[in-house]
mmCIF file of N, CA and C and ligand atoms in Angstrom:
data_model
loop_
_atom_site.group_PDB
_atom_site.id
_atom_site.type_symbol
_atom_site.label_atom_id
_atom_site.label_comp_id
_atom_site.label_asym_id
_atom_site.label_seq_id
_atom_site.Cartn_x
_atom_site.Cartn_y
_atom_site.Cartn_z
ATOM 1 N N MET A 1 41.460 -17.663 7.009
ATOM 2 C CA MET A 1 41.258 -16.443 6.647
ATOM 3 C C MET A 1 39.910 -16.224 5.870
ATOM 4 N N SER A 2 39.795 -14.958 5.781
ATOM 5 C CA SER A 2 38.328 -14.612 5.065
ATOM 6 C C SER A 2 38.280 -15.074 3.518
ATOM 7 N N PHE A 3 37.013 -15.070 3.120
ATOM 8 C CA PHE A 3 36.478 -15.110 1.621
ATOM 9 C C PHE A 3 37.155 -14.156 0.936
ATOM 10 N N GLU A 4 36.956 -12.761 1.060
ATOM 11 C CA GLU A 4 37.509 -11.682 0.627
ATOM 12 C C GLU A 4 38.832 -11.843 0.196
ATOM 13 N N LYS A 5 39.655 -11.923 1.644
ATOM 14 C CA LYS A 5 41.147 -11.827 1.741
ATOM 15 C C LYS A 5 41.752 -12.745 0.790
ATOM 16 N N LEU A 6 40.958 -14.025 0.713
ATOM 17 C CA LEU A 6 41.716 -15.186 0.059
ATOM 18 C C LEU A 6 41.403 -14.894 -1.376
ATOM 19 N N ALA A 7 39.968 -14.249 -1.898
ATOM 20 C CA ALA A 7 40.271 -14.062 -3.338
ATOM 21 C C ALA A 7 40.973 -12.902 -3.815
ATOM 22 N N GLU A 8 41.390 -12.016 -3.169
ATOM 23 C CA GLU A 8 41.919 -10.680 -3.098
ATOM 24 C C GLU A 8 43.802 -11.204 -3.190
ATOM 25 N N MET A 9 43.877 -12.416 -2.459
ATOM 26 C CA MET A 9 45.388 -12.592 -2.641
ATOM 27 C C MET A 9 45.611 -13.424 -3.805
ATOM 28 N N LYS A 10 44.467 -14.198 -4.032
ATOM 29 C CA LYS A 10 44.767 -14.966 -5.438
ATOM 30 C C LYS A 10 44.469 -14.210 -6.676
ATOM 31 N N ALA A 11 43.893 -12.950 -6.723
ATOM 32 C CA ALA A 11 43.820 -11.910 -7.722
ATOM 33 C C ALA A 11 45.395 -11.361 -7.748
ATOM 34 N N ARG A 12 45.954 -10.965 -6.674
ATOM 35 C CA ARG A 12 47.300 -10.184 -6.605
ATOM 36 C C ARG A 12 48.515 -11.223 -6.918
ATOM 37 N N TRP A 13 48.501 -12.330 -6.583
ATOM 38 C CA TRP A 13 49.722 -13.364 -6.793
ATOM 39 C C TRP A 13 49.714 -13.798 -8.149
ATOM 40 N N LEU A 14 48.616 -14.049 -8.982
ATOM 41 C CA LEU A 14 48.479 -14.748 -10.235
ATOM 42 C C LEU A 14 49.461 -13.912 -11.065
ATOM 43 N N PRO A 15 49.234 -12.583 -11.283
ATOM 44 C CA PRO A 15 49.807 -11.846 -12.293
ATOM 45 C C PRO A 15 51.392 -12.114 -11.875
ATOM 46 N N VAL A 16 51.850 -11.633 -10.671
ATOM 47 C CA VAL A 16 52.997 -11.845 -10.047
ATOM 48 C C VAL A 16 53.775 -13.093 -10.758
ATOM 49 N N TYR A 17 53.259 -14.229 -10.695
ATOM 50 C CA TYR A 17 53.564 -15.549 -10.608
ATOM 51 C C TYR A 17 54.130 -15.773 -12.230
ATOM 52 N N LEU A 18 53.174 -15.151 -13.044
ATOM 53 C CA LEU A 18 52.689 -15.062 -14.506
ATOM 54 C C LEU A 18 54.294 -14.249 -15.044
ATOM 55 N N VAL A 19 54.269 -12.990 -14.538
ATOM 56 C CA VAL A 19 55.444 -12.031 -15.074
ATOM 57 C C VAL A 19 56.533 -12.727 -14.785
ATOM 58 N N LEU A 20 57.009 -13.550 -13.517
ATOM 59 C CA LEU A 20 58.267 -14.014 -13.191
ATOM 60 C C LEU A 20 58.519 -15.339 -13.921
ATOM 61 N N LEU A 21 57.262 -15.951 -14.340
ATOM 62 C CA LEU A 21 57.430 -16.973 -15.112
ATOM 63 C C LEU A 21 57.932 -16.706 -16.580
ATOM 64 N N ILE A 22 57.449 -15.516 -16.915
ATOM 65 C CA ILE A 22 57.816 -14.985 -18.452
ATOM 66 C C ILE A 22 59.079 -14.872 -18.261
ATOM 67 N N ALA A 23 59.424 -13.834 -17.296
ATOM 68 C CA ALA A 23 60.981 -13.242 -17.141
ATOM 69 C C ALA A 23 61.899 -14.325 -17.119
ATOM 70 N N VAL A 24 61.545 -15.457 -16.214
ATOM 71 C CA VAL A 24 62.654 -16.456 -16.243
ATOM 72 C C VAL A 24 62.676 -17.444 -17.389
ATOM 73 N N ALA A 25 61.741 -17.548 -18.308
ATOM 74 C CA ALA A 25 61.488 -18.386 -19.213
ATOM 75 C C ALA A 25 62.460 -17.515 -20.382
ATOM 76 N N LEU A 26 62.516 -16.421 -20.350
ATOM 77 C CA LEU A 26 63.290 -15.313 -21.232
ATOM 78 C C LEU A 26 64.882 -15.733 -20.925
ATOM 79 N N LEU A 27 64.881 -15.705 -19.664
ATOM 80 C CA LEU A 27 66.286 -15.318 -19.407
ATOM 81 C C LEU A 27 66.837 -17.304 -19.567
ATOM 82 N N ALA A 28 66.025 -18.142 -19.705
ATOM 83 C CA ALA A 28 66.702 -19.611 -19.660
ATOM 84 C C ALA A 28 66.704 -19.397 -21.139
ATOM 85 N N ALA A 29 65.847 -18.836 -22.084
ATOM 86 C CA ALA A 29 65.974 -18.810 -23.612
ATOM 87 C C ALA A 29 67.864 -18.058 -23.729
ATOM 88 N N HIS A 30 67.690 -16.895 -23.196
ATOM 89 C CA HIS A 30 68.987 -16.258 -23.593
ATOM 90 C C HIS A 30 70.346 -17.094 -22.930
ATOM 91 N N PHE A 31 70.087 -17.915 -21.700
ATOM 92 C CA PHE A 31 71.187 -18.653 -21.586
ATOM 93 C C PHE A 31 71.411 -19.797 -22.523
ATOM 94 N N VAL A 32 70.571 -20.468 -22.765
ATOM 95 C CA VAL A 32 70.693 -21.568 -23.814
ATOM 96 C C VAL A 32 71.193 -21.099 -25.367
ATOM 97 N N ILE A 33 70.865 -19.823 -25.885
ATOM 98 C CA ILE A 33 71.277 -19.300 -26.714
ATOM 99 C C ILE A 33 72.706 -18.963 -26.725
ATOM 100 N N MET A 34 73.078 -18.273 -25.564
ATOM 101 C CA MET A 34 74.151 -18.058 -25.018
ATOM 102 C C MET A 34 75.380 -19.240 -25.191
ATOM 103 N N TYR A 35 74.925 -20.415 -24.609
ATOM 104 C CA TYR A 35 75.655 -21.542 -24.816
ATOM 105 C C TYR A 35 75.966 -21.945 -25.947
ATOM 106 N N PHE A 36 74.778 -22.035 -26.831
ATOM 107 C CA PHE A 36 74.930 -22.638 -28.298
ATOM 108 C C PHE A 36 76.265 -21.683 -29.291
ATOM 109 N N LEU A 37 76.107 -20.316 -28.512
ATOM 110 C CA LEU A 37 76.695 -19.330 -29.302
ATOM 111 C C LEU A 37 78.353 -19.595 -28.797
ATOM 112 N N THR A 38 78.591 -19.699 -27.634
ATOM 113 C CA THR A 38 80.039 -19.555 -26.924
ATOM 114 C C THR A 38 80.466 -20.931 -26.545
ATOM 115 N N GLY A 39 79.356 -21.985 -26.412
ATOM 116 C CA GLY A 39 80.151 -23.482 -25.861
ATOM 117 C C GLY A 39 80.403 -23.094 -24.814
ATOM 118 N N ASN A 40 80.217 -22.417 -23.852
ATOM 119 C CA ASN A 40 80.518 -22.136 -22.215
ATOM 120 C C ASN A 40 79.803 -23.036 -21.643
ATOM 121 N N ALA A 41 80.077 -23.932 -21.047
ATOM 122 C CA ALA A 41 79.451 -24.754 -20.347
ATOM 123 C C ALA A 41 78.682 -24.273 -18.913
ATOM 124 N N GLY A 42 79.322 -22.673 -18.585
ATOM 125 C CA GLY A 42 78.611 -22.134 -17.543
ATOM 126 C C GLY A 42 77.184 -22.037 -17.713
ATOM 127 N N TYR A 43 77.230 -21.322 -19.276
ATOM 128 C CA TYR A 43 75.768 -21.070 -19.529
ATOM 129 C C TYR A 43 74.809 -22.342 -19.700
ATOM 130 N N ALA A 44 75.337 -23.508 -19.599
ATOM 131 C CA ALA A 44 74.344 -24.645 -19.772
ATOM 132 C C ALA A 44 73.833 -25.022 -18.215
ATOM 133 N N ASN A 45 75.030 -24.730 -17.441
ATOM 134 C CA ASN A 45 74.370 -24.988 -15.816
ATOM 135 C C ASN A 45 73.363 -23.710 -15.761
ATOM 136 N N LEU A 46 73.646 -22.732 -16.120
ATOM 137 C CA LEU A 46 72.511 -21.325 -15.401
ATOM 138 C C LEU A 46 71.081 -21.622 -16.462
ATOM 139 N N ALA A 47 71.282 -22.167 -17.500
ATOM 140 C CA ALA A 47 69.901 -22.563 -18.027
ATOM 141 C C ALA A 47 69.268 -23.726 -17.255
ATOM 142 N N LEU A 48 70.018 -24.806 -16.926
ATOM 143 C CA LEU A 48 69.482 -25.772 -15.924
ATOM 144 C C LEU A 48 68.736 -25.332 -14.897
ATOM 145 N N LEU A 49 69.507 -24.304 -14.268
ATOM 146 C CA LEU A 49 69.072 -23.511 -13.124
ATOM 147 C C LEU A 49 67.830 -22.877 -13.224
ATOM 148 N N SER A 50 67.777 -22.298 -14.349
ATOM 149 C CA SER A 50 66.426 -21.376 -14.622
ATOM 150 C C SER A 50 65.537 -22.414 -15.109
ATOM 151 N N ALA A 51 65.727 -23.680 -15.545
ATOM 152 C CA ALA A 51 64.697 -24.520 -16.029
ATOM 153 C C ALA A 51 63.965 -25.001 -14.617
ATOM 154 N N PHE A 52 64.857 -25.123 -13.674
ATOM 155 C CA PHE A 52 64.509 -25.676 -12.213
ATOM 156 C C PHE A 52 63.176 -24.354 -11.859
ATOM 157 N N ALA A 53 63.670 -23.260 -11.668
ATOM 158 C CA ALA A 53 63.043 -22.184 -11.492
ATOM 159 C C ALA A 53 61.720 -22.057 -12.332
ATOM 160 N N ILE A 54 61.572 -22.349 -13.459
ATOM 161 C CA ILE A 54 60.328 -22.375 -14.102
ATOM 162 C C ILE A 54 59.561 -23.754 -13.664
ATOM 163 N N TYR A 55 60.186 -24.548 -13.244
ATOM 164 C CA TYR A 55 59.577 -25.696 -12.808
ATOM 165 C C TYR A 55 58.659 -25.524 -11.466
ATOM 166 N N PHE A 56 59.425 -24.734 -11.014
ATOM 167 C CA PHE A 56 58.710 -24.141 -9.264
ATOM 168 C C PHE A 56 57.891 -23.172 -9.689
ATOM 169 N N LEU A 57 57.907 -21.996 -10.160
ATOM 170 C CA LEU A 57 57.156 -21.143 -10.764
ATOM 171 C C LEU A 57 55.905 -21.642 -11.387
ATOM 172 N N TYR A 58 55.917 -22.733 -12.140
ATOM 173 C CA TYR A 58 55.179 -23.495 -13.151
ATOM 174 C C TYR A 58 53.982 -23.831 -12.153
ATOM 175 N N THR A 59 54.433 -24.933 -11.168
ATOM 176 C CA THR A 59 53.693 -25.446 -10.337
ATOM 177 C C THR A 59 52.947 -24.605 -9.483
ATOM 178 N N GLY A 60 53.665 -23.408 -8.970
ATOM 179 C CA GLY A 60 53.100 -22.617 -8.091
ATOM 180 C C GLY A 60 51.950 -21.969 -8.754
ATOM 181 N N LEU A 61 52.160 -21.422 -9.862
ATOM 182 C CA LEU A 61 51.283 -20.543 -10.563
ATOM 183 C C LEU A 61 49.952 -21.868 -10.889
ATOM 184 N N ASP A 62 50.061 -23.164 -11.239
ATOM 185 C CA ASP A 62 49.036 -24.010 -11.482
ATOM 186 C C ASP A 62 48.371 -24.217 -10.144
ATOM 187 N N ARG A 63 48.773 -24.376 -8.973
ATOM 188 C CA ARG A 63 48.274 -24.615 -7.731
ATOM 189 C C ARG A 63 47.470 -23.217 -7.280
ATOM 190 N N LEU A 64 48.071 -22.078 -7.294
ATOM 191 C CA LEU A 64 47.152 -21.000 -7.410
ATOM 192 C C LEU A 64 45.938 -20.652 -7.938
ATOM 193 N N ARG A 65 46.147 -21.345 -9.345
ATOM 194 C CA ARG A 65 45.090 -20.859 -10.426
ATOM 195 C C ARG A 65 43.951 -22.064 -10.034
ATOM 196 N N LYS A 66 44.421 -23.229 -9.718
ATOM 197 C CA LYS A 66 43.303 -24.323 -9.141
ATOM 198 C C LYS A 66 42.577 -24.000 -8.153
ATOM 199 N N LEU A 67 43.147 -23.108 -7.077
ATOM 200 C CA LEU A 67 42.442 -23.076 -5.741
ATOM 201 C C LEU A 67 41.365 -22.358 -5.633
ATOM 202 N N LYS A 68 40.326 -23.296 -5.168
ATOM 203 C CA LYS A 68 38.967 -22.810 -5.131
ATOM 204 C C LYS A 68 38.620 -22.316 -3.991
ATOM 205 N N ILE A 69 38.014 -20.987 -3.980
ATOM 206 C CA ILE A 69 37.579 -20.290 -2.804
ATOM 207 C C ILE A 69 35.989 -20.283 -2.778
ATOM 208 N N THR A 70 35.690 -20.774 -1.728
ATOM 209 C CA THR A 70 34.227 -21.301 -1.558
ATOM 210 C C THR A 70 33.695 -20.485 -0.245
ATOM 211 N N ARG A 71 32.615 -20.165 -0.416
ATOM 212 C CA ARG A 71 31.971 -19.936 0.997
ATOM 213 C C ARG A 71 30.367 -20.086 0.897
ATOM 214 N N THR A 72 29.780 -20.415 1.971
ATOM 215 C CA THR A 72 28.296 -20.597 1.990
ATOM 216 C C THR A 72 27.496 -19.310 2.254
ATOM 217 N N ARG A 73 26.459 -19.373 1.802
ATOM 218 C CA ARG A 73 25.701 -17.810 1.989
ATOM 219 C C ARG A 73 24.168 -18.610 2.573
ATOM 220 N N LEU A 74 24.090 -18.258 3.357
ATOM 221 C CA LEU A 74 22.513 -18.730 4.094
ATOM 222 C C LEU A 74 21.355 -17.681 3.412
ATOM 223 N N VAL A 75 20.486 -18.229 2.304
ATOM 224 C CA VAL A 75 19.363 -17.279 1.939
ATOM 225 C C VAL A 75 17.913 -17.735 2.461
ATOM 226 N N GLU A 76 17.026 -16.655 2.416
ATOM 227 C CA GLU A 76 15.520 -16.994 2.641
ATOM 228 C C GLU A 76 14.978 -16.568 1.544
ATOM 229 N N VAL A 77 13.818 -17.130 1.499
ATOM 230 C CA VAL A 77 12.777 -16.969 0.282
ATOM 231 C C VAL A 77 11.568 -16.198 1.360
ATOM 232 N N VAL A 78 11.276 -14.917 0.985
ATOM 233 C CA VAL A 78 9.853 -14.210 1.726
ATOM 234 C C VAL A 78 8.842 -14.487 0.479
ATOM 235 N N SER A 79 7.564 -14.842 0.770
ATOM 236 C CA SER A 79 6.747 -14.790 -0.399
ATOM 237 C C SER A 79 5.206 -14.169 0.002
ATOM 238 N N CYS A 80 4.229 -14.175 -0.985
ATOM 239 C CA CYS A 80 3.094 -13.554 -0.427
ATOM 240 C C CYS A 80 2.234 -14.564 -0.975
ATOM 241 N N ASP A 81 1.228 -15.179 -0.070
ATOM 242 C CA ASP A 81 0.123 -15.899 -0.607
ATOM 243 C C ASP A 81 -0.895 -15.537 -1.644
ATOM 244 N N ALA A 82 -1.326 -14.040 -1.041
ATOM 245 C CA ALA A 82 -1.983 -13.461 -2.114
ATOM 246 C C ALA A 82 -1.935 -13.154 -3.400
ATOM 247 N N CYS A 83 -0.461 -12.585 -3.771
ATOM 248 C CA CYS A 83 -0.308 -12.037 -4.848
ATOM 249 C C CYS A 83 0.832 -13.120 -5.512
ATOM 250 N N GLY A 84 1.422 -13.760 -4.894
ATOM 251 C CA GLY A 84 2.414 -14.415 -5.339
ATOM 252 C C GLY A 84 3.891 -13.892 -5.725
ATOM 253 N N PHE A 85 3.878 -12.430 -5.066
ATOM 254 C CA PHE A 85 5.082 -11.742 -4.630
ATOM 255 C C PHE A 85 6.287 -12.832 -4.219
ATOM 256 N N ARG A 86 7.257 -12.656 -4.648
ATOM 257 C CA ARG A 86 8.803 -13.699 -3.976
ATOM 258 C C ARG A 86 9.889 -12.968 -4.222
ATOM 259 N N GLU A 87 10.472 -12.917 -3.197
ATOM 260 C CA GLU A 87 11.796 -12.096 -3.259
ATOM 261 C C GLU A 87 12.829 -13.300 -2.439
ATOM 262 N N GLU A 88 14.275 -13.320 -2.995
ATOM 263 C CA GLU A 88 15.151 -13.902 -2.340
ATOM 264 C C GLU A 88 16.027 -12.982 -1.396
ATOM 265 N N ARG A 89 16.282 -12.951 -0.160
ATOM 266 C CA ARG A 89 17.144 -12.215 0.745
ATOM 267 C C ARG A 89 18.149 -12.869 1.611
ATOM 268 N N ASP A 90 19.035 -11.977 2.338
ATOM 269 C CA ASP A 90 20.136 -12.704 2.912
ATOM 270 C C ASP A 90 19.507 -13.005 4.018
ATOM 271 N N PHE A 91 19.643 -14.325 4.782
ATOM 272 C CA PHE A 91 18.967 -15.052 6.044
ATOM 273 C C PHE A 91 19.186 -13.852 7.172
ATOM 274 N N GLU A 92 18.384 -13.850 8.112
ATOM 275 C CA GLU A 92 18.353 -12.942 9.122
ATOM 276 C C GLU A 92 18.434 -13.632 10.428
ATOM 277 N N ALA A 93 19.127 -13.767 11.176
ATOM 278 C CA ALA A 93 19.421 -14.653 12.223
ATOM 279 C C ALA A 93 17.963 -14.482 13.294
ATOM 280 N N GLY A 94 17.670 -15.840 13.490
ATOM 281 C CA GLY A 94 16.375 -15.898 13.983
ATOM 282 C C GLY A 94 15.028 -16.405 13.454
ATOM 283 N N ASP A 95 15.359 -16.215 11.988
ATOM 284 C CA ASP A 95 14.217 -16.469 10.979
ATOM 285 C C ASP A 95 13.986 -18.066 10.844
ATOM 286 N N TYR A 96 12.769 -18.138 10.563
ATOM 287 C CA TYR A 96 12.438 -19.574 10.113
ATOM 288 C C TYR A 96 11.005 -19.634 9.145
ATOM 289 N N VAL A 97 11.003 -21.043 8.593
ATOM 290 C CA VAL A 97 9.948 -21.097 8.005
ATOM 291 C C VAL A 97 8.744 -20.772 8.155
ATOM 292 N N PHE A 98 7.598 -20.125 7.546
ATOM 293 C CA PHE A 98 6.416 -19.605 8.107
ATOM 294 C C PHE A 98 6.366 -18.565 9.007
ATOM 295 N N LYS A 99 7.679 -17.886 9.418
ATOM 296 C CA LYS A 99 7.725 -16.825 10.168
ATOM 297 C C LYS A 99 7.141 -15.497 9.238
ATOM 298 N N PRO A 100 6.161 -14.777 10.094
ATOM 299 C CA PRO A 100 5.716 -13.629 9.425
ATOM 300 C C PRO A 100 6.786 -12.593 9.207
ATOM 301 N N LYS A 101 6.558 -11.812 7.908
ATOM 302 C CA LYS A 101 7.759 -11.059 7.729
ATOM 303 C C LYS A 101 7.305 -9.306 6.967
ATOM 304 N N GLY A 102 6.021 -9.141 7.773
ATOM 305 C CA GLY A 102 5.791 -7.789 7.489
ATOM 306 C C GLY A 102 4.624 -7.959 6.086
ATOM 307 N N ALA A 103 4.332 -6.925 5.331
ATOM 308 C CA ALA A 103 3.749 -6.520 4.631
ATOM 309 C C ALA A 103 4.057 -6.658 3.307
ATOM 310 N N CYS A 104 3.085 -6.935 2.329
ATOM 311 C CA CYS A 104 3.585 -7.350 0.880
ATOM 312 C C CYS A 104 3.889 -5.860 0.309
ATOM 313 N N PRO A 105 5.085 -6.084 -0.480
ATOM 314 C CA PRO A 105 5.201 -4.314 -0.926
ATOM 315 C C PRO A 105 3.959 -4.193 -2.236
ATOM 316 N N LYS A 106 3.675 -5.515 -2.648
ATOM 317 C CA LYS A 106 2.913 -5.327 -3.796
ATOM 318 C C LYS A 106 1.215 -5.316 -3.790
ATOM 319 N N CYS A 107 0.803 -5.654 -2.807
ATOM 320 C CA CYS A 107 -0.724 -5.900 -2.219
ATOM 321 C C CYS A 107 -1.213 -5.674 -0.719
ATOM 322 N N GLY A 108 0.287 -5.589 -0.177
ATOM 323 C CA GLY A 108 -0.299 -5.048 1.279
ATOM 324 C C GLY A 108 -0.603 -6.505 2.050
ATOM 325 N N GLY A 109 -0.762 -7.488 1.699
ATOM 326 C CA GLY A 109 -1.031 -8.702 2.243
ATOM 327 C C GLY A 109 0.232 -9.409 3.253
ATOM 328 N N PRO A 110 -0.161 -10.171 3.796
ATOM 329 C CA PRO A 110 1.078 -10.564 4.812
ATOM 330 C C PRO A 110 2.168 -11.312 4.104
ATOM 331 N N LEU A 111 3.613 -11.483 4.571
ATOM 332 C CA LEU A 111 4.697 -11.630 3.974
ATOM 333 C C LEU A 111 5.218 -12.774 4.802
ATOM 334 N N ALA A 112 5.357 -14.064 4.527
ATOM 335 C CA ALA A 112 6.364 -15.003 5.388
ATOM 336 C C ALA A 112 7.176 -15.486 4.855
ATOM 337 N N VAL A 113 8.069 -16.110 5.421
ATOM 338 C CA VAL A 113 9.357 -16.804 4.961
ATOM 339 C C VAL A 113 8.767 -18.378 4.601
ATOM 340 N N THR A 114 9.013 -18.529 3.341
ATOM 341 C CA THR A 114 8.798 -19.724 2.901
ATOM 342 C C THR A 114 10.028 -20.770 2.866
ATOM 343 N N ALA A 115 10.965 -20.557 2.607
ATOM 344 C CA ALA A 115 12.348 -21.253 2.487
ATOM 345 C C ALA A 115 13.791 -20.606 2.817
ATOM 346 N N VAL A 116 14.351 -21.501 3.428
ATOM 347 C CA VAL A 116 15.626 -21.198 4.119
ATOM 348 C C VAL A 116 16.455 -22.173 3.560
ATOM 349 N N TYR A 117 17.966 -21.704 2.732
ATOM 350 C CA TYR A 117 18.599 -22.883 2.238
ATOM 351 C C TYR A 117 20.266 -21.870 2.154
ATOM 352 N N SER A 118 20.867 -22.757 2.129
ATOM 353 C CA SER A 118 22.410 -22.232 1.900
ATOM 354 C C SER A 118 22.809 -22.359 0.307
ATOM 355 N N LEU A 119 23.577 -21.285 -0.043
ATOM 356 C CA LEU A 119 24.191 -21.348 -1.198
ATOM 357 C C LEU A 119 25.733 -21.373 -1.623
ATOM 358 N N LYS A 120 26.316 -21.961 -2.397
ATOM 359 C CA LYS A 120 27.793 -22.057 -2.188
ATOM 360 C C LYS A 120 28.365 -20.918 -3.443
ATOM 361 N N GLU A 121 29.109 -20.135 -3.098
ATOM 362 C CA GLU A 121 29.743 -19.373 -3.986
ATOM 363 C C GLU A 121 31.063 -19.478 -3.970
ATOM 364 N N GLN A 122 31.431 -19.348 -5.351
ATOM 365 C CA GLN A 122 32.878 -19.862 -5.724
ATOM 366 C C GLN A 122 33.683 -18.823 -6.562
ATOM 367 N N LEU A 123 34.932 -18.408 -6.430
ATOM 368 C CA LEU A 123 35.567 -17.526 -7.121
ATOM 369 C C LEU A 123 36.510 -17.825 -7.860
HETATM 370 ZN ZN1 LIG B 201 1.198 -9.714 -1.975
#
């Protein structure tokens, strides 16, 4: 799956988990209160069931929260020897270090690729 899709899924599912967790927690509290008020063992069973649901929702939420979405981006640096102009750009296929890259926008001198490296991006 793509980087953007994963990030979008994470952003969409985190609040869903959170809302469900709060809803089930309220439900569990309700069952516990009802059990103490009525003494009906059926409420205790429901409270136990909702406690399990809370556990599963919480672990799901935690796993989603800790999910690291990373991608590597290739970057190149073009610079001008004459005036020191320096710019970081997205890597273009076929580029290599010392490759001429046209004229400097500041002084008109020759630009060249001086570095190519990858960056790790994380969401
Ligand atoms: Zn220059």
